[in-house]
Coordinates of C-alpha atoms in Angstrom, one line a residue:
Chain A
M1 CA -29.9 30.8 -119.4
S2 CA -30.2 26.8 -120.7
R3 CA -31.9 24.2 -119.2
Q4 CA -29.4 22.0 -118.7
E5 CA -28.5 25.1 -116.0
L6 CA -30.8 25.0 -113.8
P7 CA -32.6 21.5 -115.0
V8 CA -34.7 21.8 -111.5
L9 CA -36.1 25.6 -111.2
D10 CA -36.8 24.9 -114.8
A11 CA -39.4 22.0 -113.9
A12 CA -40.9 22.8 -111.6
C13 CA -41.6 26.5 -112.6
C14 CA -45.0 27.8 -113.1
A15 CA -47.1 25.0 -112.0
P16 CA -49.4 25.9 -109.4
L17 CA -49.9 23.4 -106.0
T18 CA -52.4 22.6 -106.9
G19 CA -51.6 20.9 -110.2
E20 CA -49.1 18.3 -108.8
A21 CA -46.8 17.5 -105.9
L22 CA -43.7 18.7 -105.6
S23 CA -40.9 16.1 -106.6
D24 CA -38.0 15.8 -104.0
E25 CA -35.9 17.3 -105.9
S26 CA -38.1 21.0 -107.2
A27 CA -39.4 21.9 -103.7
A28 CA -36.2 22.0 -101.9
E29 CA -35.2 24.8 -105.2
L30 CA -38.5 26.6 -104.3
A31 CA -37.5 26.8 -100.5
K32 CA -33.8 28.2 -101.3
G33 CA -36.0 30.8 -102.6
F34 CA -39.1 30.8 -99.7
K35 CA -36.1 31.0 -97.1
A36 CA -34.7 34.0 -98.5
L37 CA -37.6 35.4 -99.2
G38 CA -38.0 34.3 -95.2
D39 CA -36.9 37.6 -93.9
P40 CA -38.3 41.5 -93.3
V41 CA -35.1 43.2 -94.0
R42 CA -34.9 41.1 -97.3
L43 CA -38.1 40.6 -98.6
R44 CA -37.7 45.4 -97.1
L45 CA -34.8 45.1 -99.8
L46 CA -36.2 43.1 -102.5
S47 CA -39.5 46.1 -102.2
L48 CA -36.7 48.4 -102.5
I49 CA -35.8 47.2 -105.8
A50 CA -38.7 45.7 -107.4
S51 CA -40.2 49.2 -106.7
R52 CA -37.7 51.7 -108.2
K53 CA -38.6 53.4 -111.2
G54 CA -36.0 53.3 -113.5
G55 CA -35.4 49.1 -112.1
E56 CA -32.3 48.9 -110.5
V57 CA -31.2 50.6 -107.3
C58 CA -27.7 52.0 -106.3
V59 CA -26.7 49.7 -103.1
C60 CA -25.5 53.1 -100.7
E61 CA -28.9 53.9 -101.3
L62 CA -30.5 50.8 -99.8
T63 CA -28.1 51.0 -97.0
D64 CA -29.3 54.2 -96.3
A65 CA -33.2 52.9 -95.8
F66 CA -31.8 51.1 -92.9
T67 CA -30.5 50.9 -89.5
L68 CA -28.6 48.1 -89.6
T69 CA -24.8 48.4 -90.2
G70 CA -23.1 48.0 -94.2
P71 CA -21.7 44.4 -94.2
T72 CA -25.4 43.8 -92.5
I73 CA -27.0 45.4 -95.7
S74 CA -24.2 43.6 -98.4
H75 CA -25.0 39.9 -96.6
H76 CA -28.9 40.6 -97.2
L77 CA -28.2 41.8 -100.5
R78 CA -25.4 38.1 -100.9
V79 CA -28.7 35.6 -100.0
L80 CA -31.2 37.6 -102.2
R81 CA -28.5 37.3 -105.4
E82 CA -27.8 33.1 -104.9
A83 CA -31.8 33.0 -104.3
G84 CA -31.6 34.0 -108.1
L85 CA -34.1 37.1 -107.0
I86 CA -31.6 39.9 -107.5
D87 CA -28.1 40.3 -109.5
C88 CA -26.0 43.6 -110.1
Q89 CA -22.8 45.4 -111.3
R90 CA -20.1 47.2 -109.5
R91 CA -19.9 50.4 -111.7
G92 CA -17.7 53.0 -110.5
T93 CA -18.2 53.2 -106.2
W94 CA -21.0 52.2 -106.3
V95 CA -23.1 48.2 -106.9
Y96 CA -26.7 48.5 -108.2
Y97 CA -29.3 46.3 -107.8
W98 CA -32.1 45.2 -110.3
I99 CA -33.8 42.2 -109.9
L100 CA -34.7 38.9 -112.4
P101 CA -38.1 38.8 -112.4
A102 CA -37.7 34.7 -114.1
K103 CA -37.6 33.5 -110.0
L104 CA -39.9 35.9 -108.9
A105 CA -42.9 34.8 -111.0
A106 CA -42.0 31.4 -110.8
L107 CA -42.7 31.6 -107.1
S108 CA -45.1 34.0 -107.2
Q109 CA -47.4 31.1 -110.2
L110 CA -46.4 28.2 -107.6
L111 CA -48.6 30.0 -104.8
D112 CA -50.5 31.1 -107.3
V113 CA -53.8 29.2 -106.8
S114 CA -57.4 30.7 -107.3
G115 CA -58.2 28.3 -109.6
A116 CA -58.1 26.4 -106.7
A117 CA -61.6 24.2 -105.2
A118 CA -62.9 24.5 -101.8
P119 CA -62.8 21.5 -99.8
A120 CA -65.6 19.8 -99.6
S121 CA -66.7 19.5 -96.1
V122 CA -65.5 23.6 -94.9
Chain B
M1 CA -62.0 39.6 -90.7
S2 CA -62.6 42.9 -89.6
R3 CA -58.8 46.2 -91.0
Q4 CA -58.6 46.0 -86.9
E5 CA -57.7 42.5 -86.7
L6 CA -55.4 42.2 -89.4
P7 CA -54.0 45.9 -90.8
V8 CA -51.1 44.8 -91.7
L9 CA -51.4 42.4 -93.1
D10 CA -55.2 43.9 -95.3
A11 CA -52.9 47.0 -95.6
A12 CA -50.2 44.4 -97.7
C13 CA -52.5 42.2 -99.1
C14 CA -52.6 42.3 -103.5
A15 CA -50.1 45.1 -103.7
P16 CA -46.7 43.6 -106.6
L17 CA -43.4 44.7 -104.5
T18 CA -43.0 46.9 -108.5
G19 CA -45.5 49.1 -106.8
E20 CA -44.3 50.8 -103.5
A21 CA -41.6 50.1 -100.5
L22 CA -43.3 47.6 -98.7
S23 CA -43.2 49.3 -94.5
D24 CA -42.0 47.6 -92.2
E25 CA -44.7 46.0 -90.9
S26 CA -45.5 44.5 -94.1
A27 CA -42.5 43.3 -94.5
A28 CA -42.2 41.8 -90.9
E29 CA -46.0 40.1 -91.3
L30 CA -45.5 38.9 -95.4
A31 CA -41.7 37.7 -94.8
K32 CA -43.1 35.1 -91.8
G33 CA -45.5 33.4 -95.0
F34 CA -43.0 33.4 -96.8
K35 CA -40.2 31.8 -94.1
A36 CA -42.8 28.7 -93.4
L37 CA -42.4 28.3 -97.0
G38 CA -38.9 28.4 -97.1
D39 CA -38.7 24.5 -95.7
P40 CA -38.4 21.4 -98.9
V41 CA -40.9 19.6 -96.1
R42 CA -43.1 21.8 -95.4
L43 CA -43.2 23.0 -99.3
R44 CA -44.0 19.1 -100.0
L45 CA -46.7 19.3 -97.3
L46 CA -48.6 21.9 -99.4
S47 CA -48.5 20.8 -102.3
L48 CA -50.2 17.8 -101.3
I49 CA -52.1 19.0 -99.6
A50 CA -53.3 22.0 -103.0
S51 CA -53.3 18.9 -104.9
R52 CA -56.0 17.0 -103.3
K53 CA -58.8 17.2 -106.3
G54 CA -61.6 17.2 -103.2
G55 CA -60.2 20.2 -101.4
E56 CA -58.1 18.2 -98.1
V57 CA -55.9 15.9 -96.9
C58 CA -56.0 13.1 -93.7
V59 CA -53.4 13.9 -92.0
C60 CA -52.6 9.9 -92.2
E61 CA -51.7 9.5 -96.6
L62 CA -49.0 13.3 -95.7
T63 CA -47.0 10.5 -92.8
D64 CA -47.8 7.9 -95.3
A65 CA -45.7 10.1 -98.1
F66 CA -42.6 11.4 -95.9
T67 CA -39.7 8.8 -94.4
L68 CA -40.0 11.7 -91.4
T69 CA -41.5 10.4 -87.9
G70 CA -45.2 11.5 -87.2
P71 CA -44.3 14.4 -84.5
T72 CA -41.7 16.0 -87.1
I73 CA -44.5 15.5 -89.5
S74 CA -46.9 17.1 -87.4
H75 CA -44.4 19.8 -86.2
H76 CA -43.8 21.3 -90.2
L77 CA -47.8 21.1 -90.3
R78 CA -48.4 23.2 -87.0
V79 CA -45.8 25.9 -88.7
L80 CA -47.6 26.0 -91.8
R81 CA -50.9 26.4 -89.7
E82 CA -49.6 29.2 -88.1
A83 CA -48.2 31.1 -90.8
G84 CA -52.1 31.1 -92.0
L85 CA -51.0 28.9 -95.2
I86 CA -53.6 25.8 -94.1
D87 CA -56.3 24.9 -91.3
C88 CA -57.5 21.6 -89.9
Q89 CA -60.0 19.6 -88.2
R90 CA -60.4 16.5 -87.0
R91 CA -62.4 13.9 -87.0
G92 CA -63.2 11.0 -85.5
T93 CA -59.4 9.3 -85.6
W94 CA -57.4 11.9 -87.9
V95 CA -57.1 15.1 -88.2
Y96 CA -58.1 16.2 -92.5
Y97 CA -55.9 20.0 -93.5
W98 CA -56.1 22.0 -96.5
I99 CA -54.7 25.0 -97.5
L100 CA -55.6 28.5 -96.9
P101 CA -55.9 30.1 -99.9
A102 CA -56.2 34.2 -98.8
K103 CA -52.7 34.1 -97.6
L104 CA -51.0 32.8 -100.4
A105 CA -52.9 35.0 -102.9
A106 CA -51.0 37.2 -101.1
L107 CA -48.0 36.6 -101.4
S108 CA -48.5 34.9 -105.0
Q109 CA -49.3 39.0 -105.9
L110 CA -46.5 40.4 -103.9
L111 CA -44.3 38.6 -106.0
D112 CA -46.4 38.6 -109.6
V113 CA -44.1 41.5 -111.3
S114 CA -44.8 40.6 -114.5
G115 CA -45.0 44.8 -115.2
A116 CA -41.8 45.2 -113.8
A117 CA -39.9 47.0 -116.0
A118 CA -36.5 46.1 -117.3
P119 CA -33.6 47.8 -115.9
A120 CA -32.3 51.3 -117.9
S121 CA -28.5 49.8 -117.9
V122 CA -28.6 45.9 -118.5

């Protein structure tokens, strides 16, 4: 993936919130990722994919883990994919999903405020 | 803060997505935090607060950084506060905001998939 394809994510990548204030553009790009994560079903789907030891999961297993319909699961998977958090490949009857660690790492590092100073007055 | 007060956050705290699949309860609790971050204005507000060297920011400065109305900024700050990402204190005329590193760290660590294995087939 070239810089030209994802310039905003590249610019925002890896700098924690404590570094400097985000630009409008970086905030808009990064907020898309958090918005995709801001739903309990999507977060569970992502954790089911991420915690799979082999690295990828058949959509048939994901559907079995919920009481939701197939189309609803597919919608949530599409939101995660459009946010750059997962990718997939069809093989025969089934689609297989895996996480994209780069985007997750960028969001993780943004929230890593472990070096933050405590407020002076509290 | 006892386990009884925040059992779900305690249980979910600090385990990356690659560890094991999230429970319904943990996913619901953690998704609230990501939902609060899933808006560009809130993400910029959080970055303005987090990147302040003294550790806290007067609401008067936050309002000046946007072309939005005061009530709109206040609404977004309330969402961040209700998600446990920031806290505030009134002193005289103004309210001062600072980040709450524990919740940000929990969300950051959840997304830290740096130890994830690559999918076997890609």
